[in-house]
CSV table of C-alpha atoms in Angstrom, one decimal:
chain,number,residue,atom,x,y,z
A,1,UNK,CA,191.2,179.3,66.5
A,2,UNK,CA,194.8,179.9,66.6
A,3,UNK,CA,197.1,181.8,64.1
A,4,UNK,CA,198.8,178.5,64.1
A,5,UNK,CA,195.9,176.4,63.5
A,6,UNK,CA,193.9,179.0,61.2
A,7,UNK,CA,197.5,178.7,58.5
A,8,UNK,CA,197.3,174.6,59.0
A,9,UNK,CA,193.3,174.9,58.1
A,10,UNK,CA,194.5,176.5,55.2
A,11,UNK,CA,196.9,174.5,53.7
A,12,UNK,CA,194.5,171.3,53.9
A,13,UNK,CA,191.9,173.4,52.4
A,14,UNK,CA,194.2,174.8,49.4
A,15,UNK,CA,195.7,171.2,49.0
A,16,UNK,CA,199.2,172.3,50.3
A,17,UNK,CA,201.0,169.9,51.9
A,18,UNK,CA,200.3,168.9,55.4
A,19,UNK,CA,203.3,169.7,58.0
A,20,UNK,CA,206.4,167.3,58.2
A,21,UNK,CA,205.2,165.1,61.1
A,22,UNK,CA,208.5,164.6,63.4
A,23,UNK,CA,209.9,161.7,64.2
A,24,UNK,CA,211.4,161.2,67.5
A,25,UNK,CA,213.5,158.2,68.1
A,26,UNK,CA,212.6,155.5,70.5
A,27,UNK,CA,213.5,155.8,74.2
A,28,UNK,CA,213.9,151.6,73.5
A,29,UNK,CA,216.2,151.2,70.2
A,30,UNK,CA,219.2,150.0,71.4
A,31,UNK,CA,216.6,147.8,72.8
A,32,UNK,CA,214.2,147.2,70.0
A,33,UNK,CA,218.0,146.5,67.6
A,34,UNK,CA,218.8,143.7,70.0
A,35,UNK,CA,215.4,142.0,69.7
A,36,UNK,CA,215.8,142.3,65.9
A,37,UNK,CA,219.2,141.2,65.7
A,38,UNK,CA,218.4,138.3,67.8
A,39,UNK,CA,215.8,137.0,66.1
A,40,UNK,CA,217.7,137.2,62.8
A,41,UNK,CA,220.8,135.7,63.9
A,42,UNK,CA,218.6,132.5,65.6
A,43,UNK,CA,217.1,132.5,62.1
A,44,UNK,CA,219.6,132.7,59.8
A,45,UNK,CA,222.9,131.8,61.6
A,46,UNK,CA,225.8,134.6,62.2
A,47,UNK,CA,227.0,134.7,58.5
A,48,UNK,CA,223.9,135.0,56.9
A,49,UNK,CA,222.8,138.2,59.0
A,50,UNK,CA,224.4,141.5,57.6
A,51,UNK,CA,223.7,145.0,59.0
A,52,UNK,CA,221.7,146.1,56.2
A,53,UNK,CA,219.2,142.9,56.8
A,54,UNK,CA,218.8,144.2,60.6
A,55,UNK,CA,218.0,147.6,59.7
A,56,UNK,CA,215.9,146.9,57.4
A,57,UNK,CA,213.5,144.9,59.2
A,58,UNK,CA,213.3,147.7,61.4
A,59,UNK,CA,212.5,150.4,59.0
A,60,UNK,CA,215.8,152.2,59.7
A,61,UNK,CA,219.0,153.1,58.0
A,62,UNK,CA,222.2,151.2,58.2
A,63,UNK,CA,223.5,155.2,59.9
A,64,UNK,CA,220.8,154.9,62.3
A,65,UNK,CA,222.2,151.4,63.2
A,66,UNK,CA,226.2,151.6,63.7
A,67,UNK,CA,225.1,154.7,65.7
A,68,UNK,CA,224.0,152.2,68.4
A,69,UNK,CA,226.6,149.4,67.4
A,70,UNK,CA,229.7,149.6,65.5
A,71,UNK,CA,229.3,146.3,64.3
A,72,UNK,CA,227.7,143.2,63.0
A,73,UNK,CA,230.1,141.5,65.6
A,74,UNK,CA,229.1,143.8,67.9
A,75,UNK,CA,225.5,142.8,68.2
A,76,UNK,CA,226.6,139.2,67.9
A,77,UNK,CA,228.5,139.4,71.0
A,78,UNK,CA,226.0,141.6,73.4
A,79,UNK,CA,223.2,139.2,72.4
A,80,UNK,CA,225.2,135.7,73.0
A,81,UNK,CA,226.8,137.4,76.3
A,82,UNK,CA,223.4,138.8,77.6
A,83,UNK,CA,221.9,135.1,77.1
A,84,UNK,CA,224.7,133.3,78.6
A,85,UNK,CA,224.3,136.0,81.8
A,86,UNK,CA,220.3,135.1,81.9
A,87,UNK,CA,220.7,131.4,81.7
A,88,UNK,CA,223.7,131.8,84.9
A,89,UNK,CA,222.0,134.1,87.1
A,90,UNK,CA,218.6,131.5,86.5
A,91,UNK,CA,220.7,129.1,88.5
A,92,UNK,CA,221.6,131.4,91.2
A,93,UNK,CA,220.0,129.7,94.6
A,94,UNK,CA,217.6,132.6,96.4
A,95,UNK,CA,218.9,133.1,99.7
A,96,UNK,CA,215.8,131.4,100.9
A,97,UNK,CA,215.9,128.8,99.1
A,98,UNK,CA,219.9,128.4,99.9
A,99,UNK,CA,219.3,126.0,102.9
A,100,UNK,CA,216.1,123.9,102.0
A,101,UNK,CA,215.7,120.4,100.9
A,102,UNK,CA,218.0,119.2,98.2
A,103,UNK,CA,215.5,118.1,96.2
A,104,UNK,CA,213.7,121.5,96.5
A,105,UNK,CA,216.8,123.0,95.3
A,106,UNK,CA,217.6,120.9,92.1
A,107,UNK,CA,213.9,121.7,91.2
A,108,UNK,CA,214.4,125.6,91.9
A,109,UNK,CA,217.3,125.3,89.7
A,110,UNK,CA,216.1,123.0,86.7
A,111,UNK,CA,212.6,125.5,86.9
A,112,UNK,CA,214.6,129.3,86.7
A,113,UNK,CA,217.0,127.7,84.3
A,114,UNK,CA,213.9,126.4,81.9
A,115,UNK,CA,212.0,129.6,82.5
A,116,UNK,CA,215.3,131.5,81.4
A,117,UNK,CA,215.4,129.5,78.4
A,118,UNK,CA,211.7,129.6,77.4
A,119,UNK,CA,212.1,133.5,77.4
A,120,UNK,CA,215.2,133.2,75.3
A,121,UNK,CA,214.3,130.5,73.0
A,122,UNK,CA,214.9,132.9,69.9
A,123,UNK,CA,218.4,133.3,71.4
A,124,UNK,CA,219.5,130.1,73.1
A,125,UNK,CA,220.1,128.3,69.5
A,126,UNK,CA,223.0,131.0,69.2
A,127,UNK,CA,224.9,130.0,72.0
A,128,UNK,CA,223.9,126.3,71.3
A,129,UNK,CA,225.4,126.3,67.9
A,130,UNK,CA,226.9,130.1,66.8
A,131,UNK,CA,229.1,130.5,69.8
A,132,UNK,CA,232.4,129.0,68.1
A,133,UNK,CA,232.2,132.3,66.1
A,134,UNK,CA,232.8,134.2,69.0
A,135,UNK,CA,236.5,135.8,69.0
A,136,UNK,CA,238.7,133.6,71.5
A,137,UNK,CA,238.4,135.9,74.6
A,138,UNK,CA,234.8,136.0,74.3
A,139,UNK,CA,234.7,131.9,73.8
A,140,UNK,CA,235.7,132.2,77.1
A,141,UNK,CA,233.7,134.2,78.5
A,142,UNK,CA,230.7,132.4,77.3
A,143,UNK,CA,232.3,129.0,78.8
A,144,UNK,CA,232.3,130.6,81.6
A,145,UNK,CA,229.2,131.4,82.1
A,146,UNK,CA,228.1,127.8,80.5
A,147,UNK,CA,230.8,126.4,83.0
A,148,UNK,CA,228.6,128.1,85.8
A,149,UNK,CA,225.8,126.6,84.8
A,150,UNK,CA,226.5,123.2,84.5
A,151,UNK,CA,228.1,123.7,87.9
A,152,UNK,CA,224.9,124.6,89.7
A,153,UNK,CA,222.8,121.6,88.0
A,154,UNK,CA,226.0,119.3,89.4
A,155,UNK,CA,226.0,120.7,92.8
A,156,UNK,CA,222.8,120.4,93.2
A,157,UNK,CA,222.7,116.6,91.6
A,158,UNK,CA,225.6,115.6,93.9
A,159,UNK,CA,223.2,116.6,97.1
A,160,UNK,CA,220.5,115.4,95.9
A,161,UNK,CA,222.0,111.8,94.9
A,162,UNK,CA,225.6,112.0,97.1
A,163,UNK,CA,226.3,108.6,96.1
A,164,UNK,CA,226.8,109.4,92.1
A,165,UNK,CA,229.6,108.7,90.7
A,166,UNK,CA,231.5,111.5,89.2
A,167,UNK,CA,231.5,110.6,85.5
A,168,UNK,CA,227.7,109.8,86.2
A,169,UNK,CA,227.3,113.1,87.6
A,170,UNK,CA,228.9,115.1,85.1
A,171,UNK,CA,226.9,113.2,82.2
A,172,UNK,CA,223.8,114.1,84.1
A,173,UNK,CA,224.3,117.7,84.2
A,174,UNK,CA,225.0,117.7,80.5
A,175,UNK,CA,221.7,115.5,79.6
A,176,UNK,CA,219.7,118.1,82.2
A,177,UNK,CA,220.7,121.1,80.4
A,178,UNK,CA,220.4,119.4,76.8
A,179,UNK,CA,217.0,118.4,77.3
A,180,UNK,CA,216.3,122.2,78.7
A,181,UNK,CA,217.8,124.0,75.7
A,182,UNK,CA,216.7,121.5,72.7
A,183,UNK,CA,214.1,123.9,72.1
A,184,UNK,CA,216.2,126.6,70.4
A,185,UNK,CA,216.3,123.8,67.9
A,186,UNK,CA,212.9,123.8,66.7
A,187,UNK,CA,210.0,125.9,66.1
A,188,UNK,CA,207.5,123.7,67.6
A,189,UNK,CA,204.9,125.6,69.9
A,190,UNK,CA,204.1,125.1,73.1
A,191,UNK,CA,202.2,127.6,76.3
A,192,UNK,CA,205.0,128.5,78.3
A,193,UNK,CA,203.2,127.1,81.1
A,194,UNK,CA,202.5,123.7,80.0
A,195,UNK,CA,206.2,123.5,78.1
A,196,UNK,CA,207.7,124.4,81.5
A,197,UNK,CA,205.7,121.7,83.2
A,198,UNK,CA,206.9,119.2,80.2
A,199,UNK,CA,210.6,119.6,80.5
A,200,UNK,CA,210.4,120.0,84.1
A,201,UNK,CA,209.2,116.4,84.7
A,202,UNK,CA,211.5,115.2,81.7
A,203,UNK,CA,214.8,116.7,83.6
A,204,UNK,CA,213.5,115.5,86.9
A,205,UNK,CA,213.4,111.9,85.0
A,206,UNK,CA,217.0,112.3,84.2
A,207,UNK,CA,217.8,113.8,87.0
A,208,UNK,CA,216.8,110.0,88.8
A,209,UNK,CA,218.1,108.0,86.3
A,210,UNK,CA,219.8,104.6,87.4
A,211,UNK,CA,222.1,104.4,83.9
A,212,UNK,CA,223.5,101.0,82.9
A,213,UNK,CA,227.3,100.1,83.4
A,214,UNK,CA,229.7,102.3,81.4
A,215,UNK,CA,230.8,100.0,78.9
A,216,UNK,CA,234.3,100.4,77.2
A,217,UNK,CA,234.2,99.8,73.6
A,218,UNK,CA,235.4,99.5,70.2
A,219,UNK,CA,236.2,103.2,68.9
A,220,UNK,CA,234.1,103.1,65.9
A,221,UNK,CA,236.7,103.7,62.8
A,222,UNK,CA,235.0,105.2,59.8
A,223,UNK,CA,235.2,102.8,56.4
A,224,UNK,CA,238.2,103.2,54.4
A,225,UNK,CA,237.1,104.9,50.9
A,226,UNK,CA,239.2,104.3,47.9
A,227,UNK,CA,241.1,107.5,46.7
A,228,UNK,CA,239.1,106.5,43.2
A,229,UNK,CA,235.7,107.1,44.9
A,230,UNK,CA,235.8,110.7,45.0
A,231,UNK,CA,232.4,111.5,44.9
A,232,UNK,CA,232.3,109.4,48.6
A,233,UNK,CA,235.4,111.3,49.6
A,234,UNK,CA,234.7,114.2,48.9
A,235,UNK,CA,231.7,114.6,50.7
A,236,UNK,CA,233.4,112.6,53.9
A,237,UNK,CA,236.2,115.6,53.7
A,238,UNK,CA,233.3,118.4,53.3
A,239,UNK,CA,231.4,117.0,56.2
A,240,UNK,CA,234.7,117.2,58.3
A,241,UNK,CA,236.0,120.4,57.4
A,242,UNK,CA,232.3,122.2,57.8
A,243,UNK,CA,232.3,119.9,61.2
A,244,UNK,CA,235.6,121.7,62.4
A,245,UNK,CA,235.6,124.9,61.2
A,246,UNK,CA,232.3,126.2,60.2
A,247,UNK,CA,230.5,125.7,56.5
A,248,UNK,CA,231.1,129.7,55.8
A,249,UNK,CA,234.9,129.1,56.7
A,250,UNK,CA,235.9,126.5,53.9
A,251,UNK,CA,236.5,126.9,50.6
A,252,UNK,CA,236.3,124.7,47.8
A,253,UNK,CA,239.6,124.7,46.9
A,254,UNK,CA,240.3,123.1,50.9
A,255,UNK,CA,237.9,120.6,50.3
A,256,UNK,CA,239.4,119.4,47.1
A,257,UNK,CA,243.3,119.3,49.2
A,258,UNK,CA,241.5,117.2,51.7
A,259,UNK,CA,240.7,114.9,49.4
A,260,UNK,CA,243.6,114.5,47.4
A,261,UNK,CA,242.5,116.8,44.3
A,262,UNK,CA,245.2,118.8,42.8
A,263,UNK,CA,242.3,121.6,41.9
A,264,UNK,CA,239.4,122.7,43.3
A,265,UNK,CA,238.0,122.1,39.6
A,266,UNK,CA,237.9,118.5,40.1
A,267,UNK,CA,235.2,119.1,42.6
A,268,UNK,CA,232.8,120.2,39.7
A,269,UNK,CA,232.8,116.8,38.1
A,270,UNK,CA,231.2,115.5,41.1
A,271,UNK,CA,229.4,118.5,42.9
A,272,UNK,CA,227.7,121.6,41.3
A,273,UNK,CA,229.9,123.8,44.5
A,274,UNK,CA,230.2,123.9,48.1
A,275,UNK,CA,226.6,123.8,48.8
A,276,UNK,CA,225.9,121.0,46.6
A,277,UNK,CA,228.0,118.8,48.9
A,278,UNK,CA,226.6,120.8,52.1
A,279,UNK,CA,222.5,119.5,50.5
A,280,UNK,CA,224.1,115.7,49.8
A,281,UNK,CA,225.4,115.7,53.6
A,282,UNK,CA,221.6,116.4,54.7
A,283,UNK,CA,220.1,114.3,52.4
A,284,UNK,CA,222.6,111.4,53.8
A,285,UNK,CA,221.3,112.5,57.3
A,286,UNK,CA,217.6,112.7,56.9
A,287,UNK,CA,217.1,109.7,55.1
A,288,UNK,CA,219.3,108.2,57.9
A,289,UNK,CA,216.4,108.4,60.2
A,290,UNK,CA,213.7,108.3,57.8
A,291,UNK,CA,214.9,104.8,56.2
A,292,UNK,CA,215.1,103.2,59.6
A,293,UNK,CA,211.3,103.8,60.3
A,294,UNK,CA,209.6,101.5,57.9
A,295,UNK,CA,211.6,98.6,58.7
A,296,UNK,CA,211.6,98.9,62.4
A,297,UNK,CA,207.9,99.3,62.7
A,298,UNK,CA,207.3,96.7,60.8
A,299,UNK,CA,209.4,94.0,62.9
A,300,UNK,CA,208.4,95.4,66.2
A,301,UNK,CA,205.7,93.4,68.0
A,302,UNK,CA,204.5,97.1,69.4
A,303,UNK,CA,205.0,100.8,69.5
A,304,UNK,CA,207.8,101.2,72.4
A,305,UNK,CA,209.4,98.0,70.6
A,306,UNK,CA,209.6,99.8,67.4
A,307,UNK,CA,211.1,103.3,69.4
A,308,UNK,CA,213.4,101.0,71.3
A,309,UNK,CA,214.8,100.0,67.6
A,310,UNK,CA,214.7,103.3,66.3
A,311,UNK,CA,216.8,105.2,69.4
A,312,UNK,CA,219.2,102.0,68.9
A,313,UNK,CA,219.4,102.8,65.0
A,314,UNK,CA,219.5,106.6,65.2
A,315,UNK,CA,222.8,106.8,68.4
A,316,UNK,CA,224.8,103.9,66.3
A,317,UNK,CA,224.2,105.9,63.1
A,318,UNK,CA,225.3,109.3,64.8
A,319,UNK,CA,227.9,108.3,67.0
A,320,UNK,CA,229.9,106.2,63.7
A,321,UNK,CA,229.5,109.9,61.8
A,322,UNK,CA,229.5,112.3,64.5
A,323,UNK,CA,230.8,115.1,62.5
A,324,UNK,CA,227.5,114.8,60.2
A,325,UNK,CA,225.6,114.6,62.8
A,326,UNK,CA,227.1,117.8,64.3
A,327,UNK,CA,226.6,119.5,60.8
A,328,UNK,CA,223.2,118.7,60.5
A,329,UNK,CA,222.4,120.9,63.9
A,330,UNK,CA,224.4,123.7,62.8
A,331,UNK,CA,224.7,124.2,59.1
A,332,UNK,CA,220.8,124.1,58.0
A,333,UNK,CA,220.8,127.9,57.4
A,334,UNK,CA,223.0,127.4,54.4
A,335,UNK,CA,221.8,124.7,52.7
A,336,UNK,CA,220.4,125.8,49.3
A,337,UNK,CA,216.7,127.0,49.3
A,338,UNK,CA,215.7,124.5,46.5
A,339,UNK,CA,216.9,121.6,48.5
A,340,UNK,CA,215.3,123.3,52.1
A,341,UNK,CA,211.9,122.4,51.7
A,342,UNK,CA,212.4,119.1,50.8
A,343,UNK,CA,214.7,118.4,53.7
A,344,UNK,CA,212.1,119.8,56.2
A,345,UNK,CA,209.6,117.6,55.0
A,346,UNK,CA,211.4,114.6,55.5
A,347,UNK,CA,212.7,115.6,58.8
A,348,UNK,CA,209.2,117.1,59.8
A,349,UNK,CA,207.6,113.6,58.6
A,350,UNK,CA,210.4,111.6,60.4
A,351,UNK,CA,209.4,113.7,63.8
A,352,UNK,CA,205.8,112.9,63.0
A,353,UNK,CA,206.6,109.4,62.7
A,354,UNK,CA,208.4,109.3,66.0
A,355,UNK,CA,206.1,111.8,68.2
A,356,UNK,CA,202.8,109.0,66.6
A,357,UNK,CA,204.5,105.9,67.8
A,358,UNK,CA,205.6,107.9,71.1
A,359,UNK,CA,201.7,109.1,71.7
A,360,UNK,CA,200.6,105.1,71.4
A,361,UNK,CA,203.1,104.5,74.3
A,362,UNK,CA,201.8,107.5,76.5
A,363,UNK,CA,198.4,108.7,75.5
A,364,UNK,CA,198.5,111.3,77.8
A,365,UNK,CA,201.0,113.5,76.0
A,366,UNK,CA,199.1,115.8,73.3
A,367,UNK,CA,200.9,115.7,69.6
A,368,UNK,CA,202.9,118.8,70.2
A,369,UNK,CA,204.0,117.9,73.4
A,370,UNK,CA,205.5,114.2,72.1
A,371,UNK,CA,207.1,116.7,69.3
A,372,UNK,CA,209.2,118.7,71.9
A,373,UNK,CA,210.6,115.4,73.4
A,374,UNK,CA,210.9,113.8,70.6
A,375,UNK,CA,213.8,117.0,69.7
A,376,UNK,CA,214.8,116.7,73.3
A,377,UNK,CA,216.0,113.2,72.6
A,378,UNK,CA,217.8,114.0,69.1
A,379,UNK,CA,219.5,116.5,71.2
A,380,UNK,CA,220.8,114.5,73.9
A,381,UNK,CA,222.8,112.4,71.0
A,382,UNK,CA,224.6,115.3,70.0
A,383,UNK,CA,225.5,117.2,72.8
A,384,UNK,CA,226.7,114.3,74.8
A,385,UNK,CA,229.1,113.5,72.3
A,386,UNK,CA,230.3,116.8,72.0
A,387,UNK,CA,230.4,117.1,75.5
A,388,UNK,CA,232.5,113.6,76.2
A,389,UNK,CA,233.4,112.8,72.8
A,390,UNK,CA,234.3,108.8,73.2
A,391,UNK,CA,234.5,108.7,77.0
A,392,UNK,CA,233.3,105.2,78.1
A,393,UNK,CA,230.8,106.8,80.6
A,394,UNK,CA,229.0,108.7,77.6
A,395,UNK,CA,228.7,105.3,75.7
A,396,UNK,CA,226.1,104.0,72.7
A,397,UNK,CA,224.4,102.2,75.9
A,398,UNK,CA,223.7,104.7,78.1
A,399,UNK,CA,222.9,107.4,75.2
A,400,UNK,CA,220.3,105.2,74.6
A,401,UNK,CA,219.0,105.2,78.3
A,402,UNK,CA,219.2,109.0,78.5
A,403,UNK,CA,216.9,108.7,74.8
A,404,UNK,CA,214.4,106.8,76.2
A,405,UNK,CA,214.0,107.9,79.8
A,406,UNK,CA,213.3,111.4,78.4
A,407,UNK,CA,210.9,110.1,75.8
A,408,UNK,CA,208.9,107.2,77.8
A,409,UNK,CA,209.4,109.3,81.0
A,410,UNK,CA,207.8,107.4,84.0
A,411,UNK,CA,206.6,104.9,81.8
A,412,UNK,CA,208.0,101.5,83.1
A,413,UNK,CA,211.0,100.6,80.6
């Protein structure tokens, strides 16, 4: 035995203190922080993230953290950047691939780029809906990469199907990409495998879709509200101020201006605060979607009747109050925890409701699978009209079409 070993034998048989084990930090880290920060961010939205939350999930000190990144922001940016750089080089054409069939080509592309996404799921939601917290130059960046994106799934369509119209084109490309990243905004599970085989024949249903006539309508024009109903207004300013600029970014005090209050005092009379209105704004949403259900099964003659009602329902409710639509994607991390559960129970049951009727239409789909598109097609509302806003090639009609094309896939409809 060893001099060294003899005086550790010792100690453990006198009751002194075994040596101070030491630590060595990870080769990975910088590595192992990202992961953290990632998952943390997809959870609980930029703003509800701080440094110490990151650190402390990993079991080190907020030192041992700036050491690697100097910022909260910091983090923010790397991880949004890296996924934005995974999702454009997915879509990058292997020079073997460069010259063969174009239908081979828009499937290589819609497969790396669902692959890409499946492995970034955690992280996809932040470029989905935390991206417009990005400083301006790195907004641009990200668009760029986005931009690049959306330009291979177009180049690729336009071989594929030369005879598409431009408009037609560029709405494809958008519904393609929607349908692909929808599921950053859920936590429904799925095998990579058989998820990758799901969206893959979804897109490829898009991807052929004959879409009825643009149509040019009506802009819908909100109802007027009486400067006496407060209550209505001031939730209608909340939901367009939280819309624009973010629900962390507005104050009570703004809300109250935008609806003609002279202080932000006035707002208690009506609302406990600023997440009091945020709770009523989902509560308006969800039951949106949850009323409609009852009714419209119960006049349809059969299951794809009753969907066919329901997509109609849900894309004239969300395109007449887009902004609350666009809230409900984004905001969900800061609605009060009281009021959380309760929300995700009535979405969760509207989904249930959806994803049952759906099943009855194709059997062959499994619960979980029916789940995924049923998000896919919620998506497709709301990034379409953030995409095109009230273009007539983007219409109620054709919104619909996308909906139910990725829902009834090659189902005759």
């Amino acid at each position: 035995m060893s001099v060294d070993n003899r005086r550790t034998a010792r100690k453990a048989v006198s009751g002194d203190p075994a040596p101070r084990e030491v630590r060595r930090r990870p080769k990975n880290r910088r590595a192992q922080i990202a992961a953290a920060s990632a998952a943390a961010f997809g959870s609980l939205g930029y703003h509800g993230v701080s440094m110490e939350d990151i650190a402390s999930g990993l079991g080190i000190s907020s030192a041992a953290l700036y050491r690697h990144y100097p910022s909260k922001y910091a983090l923010f940016r790397e991880e949004l950047l890296r996924v934005g750089n995974a999702m454009s080089e997915s879509v990058r054409l292997p020079e073997e691939i460069a010259q063969a069939p174009a239908e081979q080509r828009l499937r290589q592309v819609i497969e790396s780029l669902i692959g890409a996404t499946i492995e970034n799921r955690a992280s996809v939601t932040l470029v989905r809906w935390e991206g417009r917290y990005l400083e301006p130059q790195d907004q641009e960046i990200l668009a760029g990469l986005q931009s690049k994106v959306l330009d291979a799934l177009g180049a690729q369509l336009a071989a594929l199907r030369p005879d598409l119209a431009d408009d037609d084109r560029r709405l494809l490309r958008v519904a393609l990409l929607s349908t692909i990243t929808s599921i950053a905004d859920h936590h429904a599970a799925l095998p990579a495998k058989q998820l990758a085989r799901l969206l893959g024949s979804a897109c490829w249903t898009v991807a052929n879709a004959d879409l009825p006539p643009a149509q040019v309508s009506e802009p819908l024009v909100a109802v007027e509200i009486p400067d006496s109903f407060k209550h209505e207004l001031l939730l209608r300013k909340a939901v367009e101020l939280f819309h624009e600029r973010g629900y962390p970014n507005v104050s009570v005090e703004e809300i109250a201006t935008a609806a003609g209050l002279s202080a932000a005092s006035a707002v208690y009379r009506f609302y406990r605060g600023k997440s009091d209105l945020l709770s009523a704004a989902f509560r308006r949403a969800a039951e949106r979607v949850s009323g409609a259900i009852g009714p419209a099964v119960a006049a349809a003659e059969s299951p794809e009747a009753a969907l066919r009602a329901l997509i109609t329902h849900y894309v004239t409710g969300s395109f007449a109050e887009r902004d609350l639509t666009f809230v409900y994607y984004t905001e969900f991390q800061h609605v009060p925890p009281e009021d959380r559960t309760v929300l995700r129970n009535i979405q969760r049951l509207s989904v249930e409701e959806w994803a049952r009727l759906l099943r009855e239409v194709r059997p062959d789909l499994s619960p979980a699978e029916a789940r995924f598109l049923i998000h896919a097609a919620f998506a497709l509302v709301v990034d379409l009209g953030r995409a095109f806003d009230s273009e007539p090639f983007a219409g109620p009609a054709r919104v619909c079409a996308l909906m139910e094309l990725v829902l009834f896939g090659d189902h005759d409809i």
